[in-house]
C-alpha positions in Angstrom: -88.3 33.3 -38.2 -85.3 35.0 -37.8 -82.4 34.7 -40.1 -79.3 34.1 -39.0 -76.7 36.5 -39.2 -73.5 37.9 -36.4 -72.7 36.3 -33.9 -74.0 39.3 -31.6 -77.1 38.8 -32.7 -79.4 36.9 -30.1 -80.6 33.0 -31.2 -84.1 32.4 -30.0 -85.9 28.7 -28.8 -89.1 27.5 -28.1 -90.2 27.6 -24.3 -90.1 24.3 -22.3 -90.9 23.9 -18.8 -88.3 23.0 -16.6 -87.7 21.7 -13.0 -87.2 24.8 -10.6 -88.1 26.4 -7.2 -90.6 28.9 -9.0 -91.3 30.3 -12.6 -91.1 33.6 -13.6 -92.9 34.3 -17.2 -92.9 37.4 -19.1 -95.1 37.7 -22.5 -96.4 40.5 -24.7 -99.3 39.4 -26.7 -97.6 37.7 -29.6 -95.8 35.8 -26.6 -98.6 34.8 -24.8 -99.6 32.0 -27.5 -95.5 30.4 -26.8 -97.0 30.5 -22.9 -100.2 28.7 -23.7 -98.1 26.0 -25.9 -95.8 25.5 -23.0 -99.1 25.3 -20.6 -100.2 22.2 -22.8 -97.0 20.6 -22.1 -96.4 21.6 -18.6 -96.0 18.8 -15.8 -99.2 19.0 -13.4 -98.5 21.6 -10.6 -96.3 24.3 -13.1 -98.0 27.2 -12.6 -98.5 26.8 -8.9 -95.0 28.2 -8.5 -95.4 30.4 -11.7 -95.2 34.8 -11.5 -97.0 35.4 -15.1 -96.4 39.0 -15.9 -98.1 40.1 -19.4 -98.1 42.7 -21.2 -100.7 42.9 -23.9 -100.0 46.5 -25.7 -103.1 46.9 -27.0 -106.9 45.9 -25.8 -107.9 43.8 -28.4 -105.5 40.8 -26.9 -108.1 40.8 -24.6 -108.9 36.8 -24.9 -104.9 35.9 -24.7 -105.0 37.6 -21.4 -108.3 35.6 -20.3 -106.5 32.5 -21.4 -103.3 33.4 -19.7 -105.6 34.0 -15.9 -107.2 31.0 -16.7 -103.7 29.2 -15.6 -104.1 29.9 -12.7 -100.5 30.9 -12.2 -99.8 31.9 -8.0 -99.7 35.7 -8.9 -101.0 37.1 -12.5 -99.8 40.6 -13.4 -101.5 42.2 -16.4 -100.3 45.4 -17.4 -100.6 48.7 -20.2 -97.0 48.7 -21.0 -93.3 47.3 -20.5 -92.2 50.3 -18.8 -95.2 49.5 -16.4 -94.1 45.9 -15.7 -90.1 46.1 -15.7 -90.4 47.8 -11.7 -92.5 44.4 -11.1 -90.1 42.3 -12.8 -87.3 44.0 -10.9 -89.3 43.2 -7.6 -90.0 39.5 -8.7 -85.8 39.0 -9.2 -85.3 40.9 -6.2 -87.0 38.3 -4.0 -86.3 35.7 -6.8 -84.7 32.2 -4.3 -82.2 29.9 -5.8 -83.8 27.6 -8.7 -86.1 30.2 -10.5 -86.3 30.0 -14.2 -87.2 32.9 -16.3 -89.4 32.2 -19.3 -89.4 35.4 -21.9 -91.5 35.2 -24.7 -92.7 37.9 -27.3 -91.3 40.7 -29.1 -87.3 41.3 -29.3 -87.6 44.5 -27.4 -89.2 42.4 -24.2 -87.2 39.7 -24.6 -84.3 41.9 -24.5 -85.4 44.4 -21.6 -86.1 42.1 -19.5 -83.2 39.4 -19.9 -80.9 42.7 -19.7 -82.8 43.4 -15.9 -82.2 39.5 -14.9 -78.8 39.7 -15.8 -78.1 42.8 -13.8 -80.4 40.9 -11.1 -77.8 37.9 -11.1 -79.6 35.7 -12.7 -77.7 32.6 -14.6 -78.1 32.9 -18.0 -78.7 29.3 -18.4 -82.0 29.6 -16.1 -83.1 32.2 -18.5 -85.5 30.8 -21.8 -86.6 32.7 -25.0 -89.2 32.7 -28.1 -89.1 35.0 -30.5 -93.2 35.8 -31.2 -94.4 38.2 -33.3 -92.7 41.8 -35.0 -89.2 42.0 -35.9 -88.7 45.4 -34.8 -86.1 46.5 -33.6 -85.2 48.9 -30.5 -81.9 51.1 -31.6 -79.7 52.7 -30.1 -77.9 55.8 -32.1 -74.1 55.5 -31.0 -73.8 59.2 -32.1 -75.9 60.5 -29.9 -76.6 57.1 -27.6 -80.9 57.7 -27.4 -82.6 54.7 -28.1 -85.7 54.1 -31.0 -88.3 51.9 -30.0 -89.9 49.2 -32.3 -87.6 50.5 -35.7 -88.7 48.9 -38.9 -87.3 50.8 -41.3 -83.4 50.3 -43.3 -82.9 53.4 -42.9 -84.5 54.5 -39.7 -84.9 58.0 -38.2 -82.9 58.7 -34.9 -85.7 60.0 -32.3 -83.7 62.1 -30.4 -80.9 63.5 -32.6 -82.6 63.4 -36.4 -79.4 61.6 -38.2 -80.7 58.9 -40.6 -79.4 55.3 -39.3 -78.1 52.4 -40.7 -79.4 49.9 -38.8 -76.8 47.0 -38.3 -77.4 43.6 -37.1 -74.7 44.2 -34.1 -76.5 43.3 -30.8 -75.5 45.0 -27.5 -77.1 42.8 -24.4 -75.6 45.5 -22.2 -78.1 48.1 -23.4 -80.3 45.3 -24.9 -80.8 47.5 -27.9 -79.6 46.7 -32.0 -76.8 49.7 -33.2 -77.4 52.6 -36.0 -74.7 54.7 -37.4 -75.4 57.6 -39.2 -75.6 56.5 -42.9 -74.6 59.2 -44.8 -71.6 60.4 -42.8 -69.3 60.3 -45.6 -71.8 61.5 -48.0 -73.9 64.2 -46.5 -77.7 63.8 -48.0 -76.7 61.1 -49.3 -79.4 58.4 -48.4 -80.8 55.2 -49.9 -84.8 55.1 -50.1 -86.4 53.6 -46.8 -87.5 50.6 -46.8 -90.2 48.0 -44.6 -87.1 45.8 -43.4 -87.8 44.2 -39.6 -91.9 43.3 -39.7 
């Protein structure tokens, strides 16, 4: 469970099947369980109008993929990475009709990037449901070089692009789907607190 924080910090709910012309569902391995939980309460015919994009990340999640495939969605895609799945999501959003509902489940990185793409495509925020499952690792933008570092679990963290040691803030930018990281030793170079695992 994510702790309450500042106003920009995303708040997630629990996926609930809603009436819609079609249903676009995006999940990673941890998010698959949220989809399966939603399937248990979905009305008959819900998945006949659904397109599932599943990114298992690891091959060890084959059983979850098989269970999602067994839902008999109108379309099912299982990809090797979020980067591979995002063009398919872009195409699905471009072809979406009025009344399309979007369901995002899994880690914050997946939810944030898919939501950004949906909002850019003109999907109304009220048509998007999210449920956080799995790791709290963060996608972090260095405010100095603007580089994005994926899967940050420590506080402070090192920017993968410029090498600065960053304090990872709770401030979240929906525009870039990332938390903000600022140089932790700008005032006193070399004075850096010990690194701790903070986002597991």
